[in-house]
CSV table of C-alpha atoms and ligand atoms in Angstrom, one decimal:
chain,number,residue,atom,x,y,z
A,1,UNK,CA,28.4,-17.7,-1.7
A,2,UNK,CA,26.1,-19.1,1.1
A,3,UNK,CA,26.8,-18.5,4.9
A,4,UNK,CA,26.3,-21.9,6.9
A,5,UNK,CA,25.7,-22.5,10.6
A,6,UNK,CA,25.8,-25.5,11.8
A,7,UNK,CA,24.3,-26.7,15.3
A,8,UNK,CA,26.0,-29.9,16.2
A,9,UNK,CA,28.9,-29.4,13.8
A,10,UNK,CA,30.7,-32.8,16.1
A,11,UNK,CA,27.9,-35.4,15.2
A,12,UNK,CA,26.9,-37.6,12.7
A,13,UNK,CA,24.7,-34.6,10.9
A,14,UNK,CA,27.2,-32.2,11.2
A,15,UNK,CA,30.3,-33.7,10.5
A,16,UNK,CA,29.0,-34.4,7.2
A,17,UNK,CA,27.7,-31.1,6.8
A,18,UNK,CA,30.8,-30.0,6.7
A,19,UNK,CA,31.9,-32.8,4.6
A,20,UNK,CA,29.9,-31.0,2.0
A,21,UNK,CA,31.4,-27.7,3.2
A,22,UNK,CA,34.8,-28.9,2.6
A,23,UNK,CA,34.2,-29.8,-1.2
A,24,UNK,CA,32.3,-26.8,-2.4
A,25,UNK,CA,34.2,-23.2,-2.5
A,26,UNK,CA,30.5,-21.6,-2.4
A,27,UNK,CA,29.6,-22.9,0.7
A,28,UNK,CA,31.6,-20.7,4.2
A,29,UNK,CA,31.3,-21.7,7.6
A,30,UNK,CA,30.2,-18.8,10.2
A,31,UNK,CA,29.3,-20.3,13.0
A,32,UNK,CA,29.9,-24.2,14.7
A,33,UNK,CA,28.1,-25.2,18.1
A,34,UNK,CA,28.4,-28.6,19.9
A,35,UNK,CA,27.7,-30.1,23.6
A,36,UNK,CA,31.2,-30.8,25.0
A,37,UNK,CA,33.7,-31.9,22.8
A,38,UNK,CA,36.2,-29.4,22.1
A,39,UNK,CA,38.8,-31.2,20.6
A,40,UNK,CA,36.9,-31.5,17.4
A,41,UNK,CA,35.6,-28.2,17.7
A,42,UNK,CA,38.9,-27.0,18.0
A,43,UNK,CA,40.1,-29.1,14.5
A,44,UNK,CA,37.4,-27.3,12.9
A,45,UNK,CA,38.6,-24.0,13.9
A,46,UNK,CA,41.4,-24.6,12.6
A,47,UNK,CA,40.1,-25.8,9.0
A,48,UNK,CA,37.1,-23.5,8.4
A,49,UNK,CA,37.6,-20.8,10.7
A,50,UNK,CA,34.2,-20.3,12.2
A,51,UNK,CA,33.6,-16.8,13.8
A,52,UNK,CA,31.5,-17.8,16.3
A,53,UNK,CA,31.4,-20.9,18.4
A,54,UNK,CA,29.3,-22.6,20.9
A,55,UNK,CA,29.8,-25.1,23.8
A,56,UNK,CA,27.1,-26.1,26.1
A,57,UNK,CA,29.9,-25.6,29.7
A,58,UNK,CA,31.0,-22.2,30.3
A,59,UNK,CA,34.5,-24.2,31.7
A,60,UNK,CA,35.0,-25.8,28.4
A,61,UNK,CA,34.3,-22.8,26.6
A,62,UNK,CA,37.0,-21.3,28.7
A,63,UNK,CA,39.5,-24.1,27.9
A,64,UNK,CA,38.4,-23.8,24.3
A,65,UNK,CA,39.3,-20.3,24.3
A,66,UNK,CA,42.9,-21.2,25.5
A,67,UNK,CA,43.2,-23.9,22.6
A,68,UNK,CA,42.6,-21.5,19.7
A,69,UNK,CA,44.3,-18.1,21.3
A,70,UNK,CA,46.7,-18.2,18.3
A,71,UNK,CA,43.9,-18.7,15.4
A,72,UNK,CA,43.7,-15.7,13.3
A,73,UNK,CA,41.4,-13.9,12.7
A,74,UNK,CA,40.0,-14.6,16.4
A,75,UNK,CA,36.8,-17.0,16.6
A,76,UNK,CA,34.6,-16.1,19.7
A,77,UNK,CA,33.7,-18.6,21.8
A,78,UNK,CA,30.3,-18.6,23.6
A,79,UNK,CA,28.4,-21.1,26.2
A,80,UNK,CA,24.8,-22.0,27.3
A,81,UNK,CA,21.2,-21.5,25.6
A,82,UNK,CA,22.4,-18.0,25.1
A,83,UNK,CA,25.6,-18.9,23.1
A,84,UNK,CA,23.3,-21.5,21.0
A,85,UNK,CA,20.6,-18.7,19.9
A,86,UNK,CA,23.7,-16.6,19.2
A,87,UNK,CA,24.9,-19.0,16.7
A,88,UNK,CA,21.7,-19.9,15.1
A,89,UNK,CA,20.7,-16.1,14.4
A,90,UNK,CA,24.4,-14.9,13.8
A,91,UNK,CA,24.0,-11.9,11.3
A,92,UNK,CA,26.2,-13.5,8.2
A,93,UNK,CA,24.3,-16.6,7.7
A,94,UNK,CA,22.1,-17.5,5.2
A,95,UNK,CA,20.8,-21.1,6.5
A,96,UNK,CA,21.2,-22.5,9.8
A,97,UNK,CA,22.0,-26.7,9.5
A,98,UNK,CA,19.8,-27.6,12.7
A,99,UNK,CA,22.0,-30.9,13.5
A,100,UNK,CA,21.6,-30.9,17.0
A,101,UNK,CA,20.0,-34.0,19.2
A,102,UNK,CA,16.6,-33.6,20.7
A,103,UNK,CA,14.3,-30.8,22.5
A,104,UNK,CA,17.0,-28.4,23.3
A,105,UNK,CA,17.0,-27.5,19.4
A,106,UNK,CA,13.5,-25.8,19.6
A,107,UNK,CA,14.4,-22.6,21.1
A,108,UNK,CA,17.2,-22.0,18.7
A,109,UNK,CA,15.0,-22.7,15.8
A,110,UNK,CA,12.9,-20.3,16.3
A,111,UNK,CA,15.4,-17.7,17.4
A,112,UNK,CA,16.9,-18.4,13.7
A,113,UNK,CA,13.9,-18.5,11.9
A,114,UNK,CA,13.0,-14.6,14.0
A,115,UNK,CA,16.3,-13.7,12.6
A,116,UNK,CA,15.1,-14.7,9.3
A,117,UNK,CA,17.6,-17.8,8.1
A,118,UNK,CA,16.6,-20.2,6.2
A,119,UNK,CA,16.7,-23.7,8.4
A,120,UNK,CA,18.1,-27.2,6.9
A,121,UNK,CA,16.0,-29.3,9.6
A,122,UNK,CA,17.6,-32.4,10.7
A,123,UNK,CA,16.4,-32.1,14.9
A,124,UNK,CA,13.4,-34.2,13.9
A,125,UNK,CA,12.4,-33.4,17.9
A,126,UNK,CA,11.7,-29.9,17.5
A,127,UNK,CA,9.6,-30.5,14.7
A,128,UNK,CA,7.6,-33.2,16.7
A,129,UNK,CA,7.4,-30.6,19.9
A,130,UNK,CA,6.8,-27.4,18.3
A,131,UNK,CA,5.6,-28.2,14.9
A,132,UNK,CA,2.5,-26.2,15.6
A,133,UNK,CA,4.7,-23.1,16.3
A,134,UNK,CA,7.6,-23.5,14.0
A,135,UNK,CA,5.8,-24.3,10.7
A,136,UNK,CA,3.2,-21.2,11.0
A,137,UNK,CA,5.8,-18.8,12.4
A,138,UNK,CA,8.8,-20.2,9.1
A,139,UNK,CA,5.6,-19.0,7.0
A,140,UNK,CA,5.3,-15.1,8.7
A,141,UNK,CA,9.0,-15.0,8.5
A,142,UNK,CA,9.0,-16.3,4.7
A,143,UNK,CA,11.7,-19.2,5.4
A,144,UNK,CA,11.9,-21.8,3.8
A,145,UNK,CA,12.3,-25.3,5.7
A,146,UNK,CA,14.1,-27.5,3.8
A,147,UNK,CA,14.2,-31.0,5.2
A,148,UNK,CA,17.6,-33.2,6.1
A,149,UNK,CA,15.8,-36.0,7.7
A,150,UNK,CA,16.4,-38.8,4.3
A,151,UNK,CA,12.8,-39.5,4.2
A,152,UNK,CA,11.9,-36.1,4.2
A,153,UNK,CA,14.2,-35.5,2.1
A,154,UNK,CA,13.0,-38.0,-0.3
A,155,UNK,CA,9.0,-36.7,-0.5
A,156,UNK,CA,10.4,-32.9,-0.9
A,157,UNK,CA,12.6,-34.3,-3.8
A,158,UNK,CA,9.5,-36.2,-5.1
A,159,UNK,CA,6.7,-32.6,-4.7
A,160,UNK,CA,9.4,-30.6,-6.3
A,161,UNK,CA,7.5,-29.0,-9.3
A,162,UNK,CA,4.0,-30.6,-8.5
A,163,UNK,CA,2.7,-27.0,-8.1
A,164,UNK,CA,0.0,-27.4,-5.6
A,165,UNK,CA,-1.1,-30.9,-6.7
A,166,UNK,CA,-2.6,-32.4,-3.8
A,167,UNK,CA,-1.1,-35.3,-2.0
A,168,UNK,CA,-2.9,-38.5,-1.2
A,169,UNK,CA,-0.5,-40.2,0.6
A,170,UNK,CA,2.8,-40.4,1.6
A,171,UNK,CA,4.5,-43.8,1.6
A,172,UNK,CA,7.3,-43.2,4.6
A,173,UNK,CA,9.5,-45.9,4.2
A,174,UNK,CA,11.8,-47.3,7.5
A,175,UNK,CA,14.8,-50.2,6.9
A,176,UNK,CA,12.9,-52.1,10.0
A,177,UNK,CA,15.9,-51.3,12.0
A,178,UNK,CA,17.9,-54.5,13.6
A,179,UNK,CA,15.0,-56.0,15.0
A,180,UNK,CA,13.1,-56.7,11.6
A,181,UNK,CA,11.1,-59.8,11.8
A,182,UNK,CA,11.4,-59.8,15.3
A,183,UNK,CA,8.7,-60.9,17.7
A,184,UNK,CA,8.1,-59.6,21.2
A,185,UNK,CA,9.7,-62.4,23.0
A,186,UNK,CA,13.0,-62.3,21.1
A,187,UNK,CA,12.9,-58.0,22.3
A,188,UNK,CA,13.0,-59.6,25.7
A,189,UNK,CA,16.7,-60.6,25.1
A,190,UNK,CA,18.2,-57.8,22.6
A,191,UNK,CA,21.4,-55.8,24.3
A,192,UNK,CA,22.7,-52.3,24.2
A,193,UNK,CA,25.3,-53.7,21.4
A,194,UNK,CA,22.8,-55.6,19.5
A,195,UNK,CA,20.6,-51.7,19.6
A,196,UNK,CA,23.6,-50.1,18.3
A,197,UNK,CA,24.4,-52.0,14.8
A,198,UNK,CA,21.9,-50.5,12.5
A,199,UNK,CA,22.2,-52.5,9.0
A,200,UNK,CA,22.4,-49.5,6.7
A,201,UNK,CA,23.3,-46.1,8.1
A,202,UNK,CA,25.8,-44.8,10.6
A,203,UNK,CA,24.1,-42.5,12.8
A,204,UNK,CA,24.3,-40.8,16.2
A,205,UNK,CA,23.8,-43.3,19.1
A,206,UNK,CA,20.2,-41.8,20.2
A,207,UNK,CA,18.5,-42.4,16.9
A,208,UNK,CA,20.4,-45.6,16.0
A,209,UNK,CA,18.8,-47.0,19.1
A,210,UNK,CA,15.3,-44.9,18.0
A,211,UNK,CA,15.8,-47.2,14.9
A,212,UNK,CA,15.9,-50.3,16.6
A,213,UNK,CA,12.7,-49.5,18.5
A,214,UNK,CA,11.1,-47.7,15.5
A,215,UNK,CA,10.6,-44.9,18.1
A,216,UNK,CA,12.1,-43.0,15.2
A,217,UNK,CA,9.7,-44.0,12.2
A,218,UNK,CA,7.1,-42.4,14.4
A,219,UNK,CA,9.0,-39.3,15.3
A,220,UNK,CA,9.2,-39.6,11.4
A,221,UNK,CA,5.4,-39.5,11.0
A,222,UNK,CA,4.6,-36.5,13.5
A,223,UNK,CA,7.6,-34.5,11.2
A,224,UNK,CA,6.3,-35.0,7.9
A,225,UNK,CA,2.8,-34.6,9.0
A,226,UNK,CA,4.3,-30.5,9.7
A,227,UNK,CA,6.3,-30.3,7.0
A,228,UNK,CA,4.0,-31.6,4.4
A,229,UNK,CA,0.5,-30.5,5.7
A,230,UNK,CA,-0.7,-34.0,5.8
A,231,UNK,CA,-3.1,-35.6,8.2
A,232,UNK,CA,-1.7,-38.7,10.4
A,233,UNK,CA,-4.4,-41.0,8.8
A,234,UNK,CA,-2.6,-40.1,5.5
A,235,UNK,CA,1.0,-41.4,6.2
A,236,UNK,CA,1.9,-44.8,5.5
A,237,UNK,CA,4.6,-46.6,6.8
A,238,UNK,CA,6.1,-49.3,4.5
A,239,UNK,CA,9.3,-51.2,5.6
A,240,UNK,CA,11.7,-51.6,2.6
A,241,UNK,CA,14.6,-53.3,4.0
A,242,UNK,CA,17.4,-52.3,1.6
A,243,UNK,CA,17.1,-48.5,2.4
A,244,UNK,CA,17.1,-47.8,-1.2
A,245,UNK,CA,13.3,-46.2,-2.0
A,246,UNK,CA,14.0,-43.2,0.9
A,247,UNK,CA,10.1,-42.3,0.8
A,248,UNK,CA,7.3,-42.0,-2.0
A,249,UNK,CA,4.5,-40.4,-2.5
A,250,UNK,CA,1.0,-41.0,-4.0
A,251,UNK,CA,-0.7,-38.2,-6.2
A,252,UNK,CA,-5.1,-37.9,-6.2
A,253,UNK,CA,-4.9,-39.9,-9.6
A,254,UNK,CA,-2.9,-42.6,-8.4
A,255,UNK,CA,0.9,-41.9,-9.4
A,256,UNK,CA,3.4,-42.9,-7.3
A,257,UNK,CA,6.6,-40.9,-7.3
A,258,UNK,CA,10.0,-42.2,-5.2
A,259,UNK,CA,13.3,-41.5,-4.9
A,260,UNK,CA,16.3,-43.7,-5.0
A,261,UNK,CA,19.7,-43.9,-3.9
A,262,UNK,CA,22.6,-45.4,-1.7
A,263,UNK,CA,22.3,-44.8,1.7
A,264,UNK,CA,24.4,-41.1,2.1
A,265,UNK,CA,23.3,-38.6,4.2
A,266,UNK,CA,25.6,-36.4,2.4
A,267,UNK,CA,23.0,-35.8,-0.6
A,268,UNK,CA,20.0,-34.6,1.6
A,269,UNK,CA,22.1,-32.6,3.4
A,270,UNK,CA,23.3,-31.3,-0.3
A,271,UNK,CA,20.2,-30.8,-1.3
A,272,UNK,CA,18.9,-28.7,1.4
A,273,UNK,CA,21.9,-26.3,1.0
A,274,UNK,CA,21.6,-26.1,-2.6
A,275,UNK,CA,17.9,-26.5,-3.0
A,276,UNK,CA,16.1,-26.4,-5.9
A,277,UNK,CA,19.7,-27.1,-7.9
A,278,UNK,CA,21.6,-30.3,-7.5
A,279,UNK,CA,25.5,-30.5,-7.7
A,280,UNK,CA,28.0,-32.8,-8.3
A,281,UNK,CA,28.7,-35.5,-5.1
A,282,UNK,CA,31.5,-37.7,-5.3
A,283,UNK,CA,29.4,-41.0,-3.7
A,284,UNK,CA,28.5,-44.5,-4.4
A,285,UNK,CA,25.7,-44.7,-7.0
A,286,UNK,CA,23.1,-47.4,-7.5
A,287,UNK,CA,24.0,-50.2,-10.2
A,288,UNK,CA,21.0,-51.5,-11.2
A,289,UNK,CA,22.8,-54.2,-13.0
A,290,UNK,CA,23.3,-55.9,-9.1
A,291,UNK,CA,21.3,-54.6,-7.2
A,292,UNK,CA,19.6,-58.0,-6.4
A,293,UNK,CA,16.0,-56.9,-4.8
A,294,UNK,CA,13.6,-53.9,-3.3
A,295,UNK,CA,11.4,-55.7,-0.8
A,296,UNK,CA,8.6,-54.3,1.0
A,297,UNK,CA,7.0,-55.3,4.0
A,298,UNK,CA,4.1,-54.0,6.8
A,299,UNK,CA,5.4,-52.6,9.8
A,300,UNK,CA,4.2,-54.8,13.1
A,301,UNK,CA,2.7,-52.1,15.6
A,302,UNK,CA,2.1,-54.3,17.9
A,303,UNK,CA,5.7,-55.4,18.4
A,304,UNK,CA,7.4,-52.1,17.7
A,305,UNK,CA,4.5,-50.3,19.5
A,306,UNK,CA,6.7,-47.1,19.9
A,307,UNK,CA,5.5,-46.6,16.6
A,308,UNK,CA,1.7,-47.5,17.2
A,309,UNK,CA,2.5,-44.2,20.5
A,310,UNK,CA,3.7,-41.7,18.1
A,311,UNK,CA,0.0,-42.1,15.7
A,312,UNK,CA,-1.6,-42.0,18.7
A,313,UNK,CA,0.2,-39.3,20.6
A,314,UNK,CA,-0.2,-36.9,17.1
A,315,UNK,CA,-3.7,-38.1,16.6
A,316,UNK,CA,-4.2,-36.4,20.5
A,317,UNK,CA,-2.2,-33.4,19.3
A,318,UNK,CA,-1.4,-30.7,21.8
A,319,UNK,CA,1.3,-31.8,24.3
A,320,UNK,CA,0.8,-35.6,23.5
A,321,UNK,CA,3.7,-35.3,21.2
A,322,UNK,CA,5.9,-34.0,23.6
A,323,UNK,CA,5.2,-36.2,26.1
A,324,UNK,CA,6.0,-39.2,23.4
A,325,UNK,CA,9.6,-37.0,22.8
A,326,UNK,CA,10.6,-36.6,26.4
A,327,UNK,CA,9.0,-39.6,27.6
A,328,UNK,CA,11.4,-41.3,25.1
A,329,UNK,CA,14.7,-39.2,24.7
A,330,UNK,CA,14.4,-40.0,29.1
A,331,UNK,CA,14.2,-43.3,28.2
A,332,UNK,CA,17.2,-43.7,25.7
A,333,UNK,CA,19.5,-42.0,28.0
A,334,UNK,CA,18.8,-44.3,30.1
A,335,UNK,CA,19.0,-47.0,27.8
A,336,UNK,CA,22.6,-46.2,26.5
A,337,UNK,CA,23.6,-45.7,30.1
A,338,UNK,CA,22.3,-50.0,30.3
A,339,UNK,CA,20.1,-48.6,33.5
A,340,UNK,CA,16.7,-50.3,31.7
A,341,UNK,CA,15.8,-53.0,29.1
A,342,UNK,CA,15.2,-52.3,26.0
A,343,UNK,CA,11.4,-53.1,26.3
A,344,UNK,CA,11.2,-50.5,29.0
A,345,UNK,CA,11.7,-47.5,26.7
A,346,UNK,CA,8.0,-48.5,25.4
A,347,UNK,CA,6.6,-49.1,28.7
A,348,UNK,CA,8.2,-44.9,29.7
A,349,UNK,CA,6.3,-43.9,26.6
A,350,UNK,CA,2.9,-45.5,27.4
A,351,UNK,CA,3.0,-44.9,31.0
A,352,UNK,CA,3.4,-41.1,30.6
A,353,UNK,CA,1.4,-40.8,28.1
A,354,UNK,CA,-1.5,-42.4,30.0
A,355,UNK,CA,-1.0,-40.0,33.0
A,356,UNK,CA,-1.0,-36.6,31.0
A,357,UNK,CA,-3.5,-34.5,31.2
A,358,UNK,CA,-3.1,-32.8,27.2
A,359,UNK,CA,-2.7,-29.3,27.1
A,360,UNK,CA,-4.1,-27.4,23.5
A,361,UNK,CA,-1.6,-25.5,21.7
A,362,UNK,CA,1.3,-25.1,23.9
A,363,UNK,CA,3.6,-22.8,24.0
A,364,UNK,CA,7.2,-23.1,24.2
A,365,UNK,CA,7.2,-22.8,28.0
A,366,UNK,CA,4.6,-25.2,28.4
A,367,UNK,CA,6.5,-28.0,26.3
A,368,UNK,CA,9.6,-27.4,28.1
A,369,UNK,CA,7.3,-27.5,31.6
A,370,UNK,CA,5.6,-31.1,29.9
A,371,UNK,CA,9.8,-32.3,29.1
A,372,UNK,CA,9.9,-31.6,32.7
A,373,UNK,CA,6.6,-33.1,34.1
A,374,UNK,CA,7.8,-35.9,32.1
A,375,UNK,CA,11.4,-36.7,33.7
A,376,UNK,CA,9.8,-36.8,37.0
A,377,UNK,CA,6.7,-38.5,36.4
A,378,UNK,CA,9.4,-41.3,35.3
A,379,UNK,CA,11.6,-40.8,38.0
A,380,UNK,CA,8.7,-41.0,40.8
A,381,UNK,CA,8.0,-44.6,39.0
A,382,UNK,CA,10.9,-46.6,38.3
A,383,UNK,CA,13.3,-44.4,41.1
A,384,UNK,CA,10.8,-44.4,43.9
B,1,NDP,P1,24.9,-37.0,17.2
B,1,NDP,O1,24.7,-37.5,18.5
B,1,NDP,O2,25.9,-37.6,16.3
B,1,NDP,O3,25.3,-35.4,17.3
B,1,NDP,C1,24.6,-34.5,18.1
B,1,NDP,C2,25.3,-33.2,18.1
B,1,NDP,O4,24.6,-32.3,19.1
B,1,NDP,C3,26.7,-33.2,18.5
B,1,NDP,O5,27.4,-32.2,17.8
B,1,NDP,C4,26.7,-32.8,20.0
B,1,NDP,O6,27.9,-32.3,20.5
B,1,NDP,C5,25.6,-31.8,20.0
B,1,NDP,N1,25.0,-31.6,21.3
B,1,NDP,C6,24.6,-32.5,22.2
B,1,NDP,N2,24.2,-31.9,23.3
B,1,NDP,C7,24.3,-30.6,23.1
B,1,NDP,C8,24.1,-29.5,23.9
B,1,NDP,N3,23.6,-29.5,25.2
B,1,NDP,N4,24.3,-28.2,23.4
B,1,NDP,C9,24.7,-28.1,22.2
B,1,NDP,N5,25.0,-29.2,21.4
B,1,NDP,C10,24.8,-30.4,21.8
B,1,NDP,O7,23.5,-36.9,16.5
B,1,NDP,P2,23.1,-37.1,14.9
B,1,NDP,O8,24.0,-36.2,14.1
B,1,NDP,O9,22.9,-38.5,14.6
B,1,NDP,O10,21.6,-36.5,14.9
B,1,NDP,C11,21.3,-35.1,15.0
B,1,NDP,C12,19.9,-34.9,14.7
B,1,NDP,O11,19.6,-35.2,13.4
B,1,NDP,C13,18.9,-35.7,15.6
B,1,NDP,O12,17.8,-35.0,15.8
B,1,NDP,C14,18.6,-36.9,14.6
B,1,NDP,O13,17.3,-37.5,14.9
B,1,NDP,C15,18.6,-36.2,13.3
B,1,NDP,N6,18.9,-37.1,12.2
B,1,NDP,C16,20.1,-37.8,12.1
B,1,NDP,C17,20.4,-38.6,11.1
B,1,NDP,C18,21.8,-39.3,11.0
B,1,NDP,O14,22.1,-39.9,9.9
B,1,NDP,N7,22.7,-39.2,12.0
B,1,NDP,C19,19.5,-38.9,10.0
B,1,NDP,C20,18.3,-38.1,10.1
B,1,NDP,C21,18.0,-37.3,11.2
B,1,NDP,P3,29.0,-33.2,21.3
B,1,NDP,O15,29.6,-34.0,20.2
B,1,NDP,O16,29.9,-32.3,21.9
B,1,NDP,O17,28.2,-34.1,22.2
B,2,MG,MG1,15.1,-40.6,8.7
């Protein structure tokens, strides 16, 4: 039996966490967190009878706590930063499922990995923020990362059993988003709507729209260059429009190992939790009797130049990364809120990035002070 906690058990991640949960009698829920929405927290009570649960409101844990007064046995409910690092280092589990969206993941992390829990990493931010803490601190601790993200996923699938075989490159491979083909004058005119229809996977609304701008890709980058020990220089990004090849990599003599499938976020997820076995899941499969083609194509940097910021930002190192983060979880609130174009998430990201001074090796208070020297270098901008 393994003991599961789940931060962000209502989103796209988590739902489908527990998804797997549901159809395996050797996977148990201990503990759930979420930001607000207690109706599906309470549903999941009710199914898989958490004992511990987070909210981000102290008044909607309180109404929570009403909703669920007759569940047996009781399930307590807990709110704020503190109720989060309660979940992710609850004494029973075995593996938190980090599912959660953006910075506010980081201190959690590392409050689990502290506690000693295996983490199934799918809050791509905190890797891209603190990768320089989390990755040396998972190796004093002795746990084990395993990686949700698909790509990620994909080149973990691909070193399994390489032994210490060195990689050459890694061939990150991004569906292009909506915007494929795209040039800069057609971005002009794209809408919130037109953001949110990504062409193969259903995903939370901040990195669907981090799709379409290809913010994500380079988020994508910075996290595999931490979980993989790989230098920037060495990650390739390869647009492969079908989303079939989820990543590859290249070995010193040459061989290139991939790995296939339908788009399902279900079997990373899987994997992480099961890792190294694989188990049944019930799924669409490929048929290569239809499947018609697997394209490639070169990513345009100077279009999607979110991208062309996130090599540049981890080739800087130090805060630089954060500032990218911030500079662009800011700007896709915004975004979603239809308060800014869709260009001007790229023009956030550049012009914060220009003003920061870098700091070396921050610590977790620093990168939460850069988040914040971030929103307000914005806000003095475009508010003043
Ligand atoms: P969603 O927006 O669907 O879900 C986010 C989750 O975080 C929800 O459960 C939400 O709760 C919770 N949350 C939001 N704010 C807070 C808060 N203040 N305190 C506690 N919990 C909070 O995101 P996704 O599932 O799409 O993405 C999650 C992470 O996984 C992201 O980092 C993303 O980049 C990464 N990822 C996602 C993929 C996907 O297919 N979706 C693929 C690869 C990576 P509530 O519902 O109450 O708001
Ligand atoms: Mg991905």
């Amino acid at each position: 039996m393994k003991n599961v906690a789940i931060l962000g058990s209502t989103g796209s991640i988590g739902t489908q966490t527990l998804d797997v949960i549901r159809h395996n009698n050797d996977l148990n829920l201990v503990a759930i967190s979420a930001g607000s929405n207690i109706t599906m927290l309470e549903e999941q009570i009710r199914e898989f009878h958490p004992r511990l649960v987070a909210v981000w409101s102290e008044s909607n844990a309180e109404q929570l706590r009403g909703r669920i007064a007759d569940v047996t046995p009781a399930c307590k409910i807990v709110s704020g930063m503190d109720g989060l690092l309660e979940v992710a280092a609850i004494a029973e589990s075995d593996i938190l499922i980090t599912a959660v969206v953006g910075m506010i993941g980081i201190k959690p992390t590392i409050a689990a990995i502290n506690a000693g829990k295996d983490i199934g990493l799918a809050n791509k931010e905190t890797l891209v923020t603190a990768g320089h803490i989390i990755m040396p601190l998972a190796k004093e601790k002795n746990v084990s990362i395993l990686p949700v993200d698909s790509e990620h996923s994909a080149i973990f699938q691909c070193l399994n059993g390489e032994r210490g075989n060195k990689i050459h490159k890694i061939l990150l491979t991004a569906s292009g988003g909506p915007f494929r083909g795209m040039n800069r004058k057609d971005l002009e005119l794209v809408t919130l709507d037109m953001a949110l229809k990504h062409p193969n996977w259903s995903m939370g609304k901040k990195i669907t729209i981090d799709s379409s701008t290809m913010v994500n890709k380079g988020l994508e980058v910075i996290e595999a260059k931490w979980l993989f020990d790989v230098e920037p220089e060495q990650i390739e990004v390869v647009i492969q429009p079908q989303s079939i090849i989820h990543s590859m990599v290249e070995f010193e003599d040459g061989a290139v190992m991939a790995q296939l499938g339908t788009p399902d976020m279900r079997l990373p997820i899987q994997y992480a939790l099961y890792y190294p076995n694989r188990i049944f899941l019930d799924g669409r499969r490929l048929d290569f009797s239809t499947l018609s083609e697997i394209t490639f194509q070169k990513p345009d940097l100077d279009v999607f130049s979110g991208l062309q910021y996130a090599y540049d930002a981890i080739k800087i190192g130090g805060s630089m990364p954060t500032v990218l983060n911030a500079a662009n979880e800011y700007a896709v609130a915004k975004f979603l809120n239809k308060k800014i174009h869709f260009l001007e998430i790229y023009k956030m990201i550049h012009f914060c990035m220009e003003q920061h001074s870098v700091i070396d090796n921050p610590t977790v208070e620093q990168i939460l002070e850069t988040e914040k020297w971030v929103y307000e270098t914005i806000e003095s901008r475009w508010n003043s």
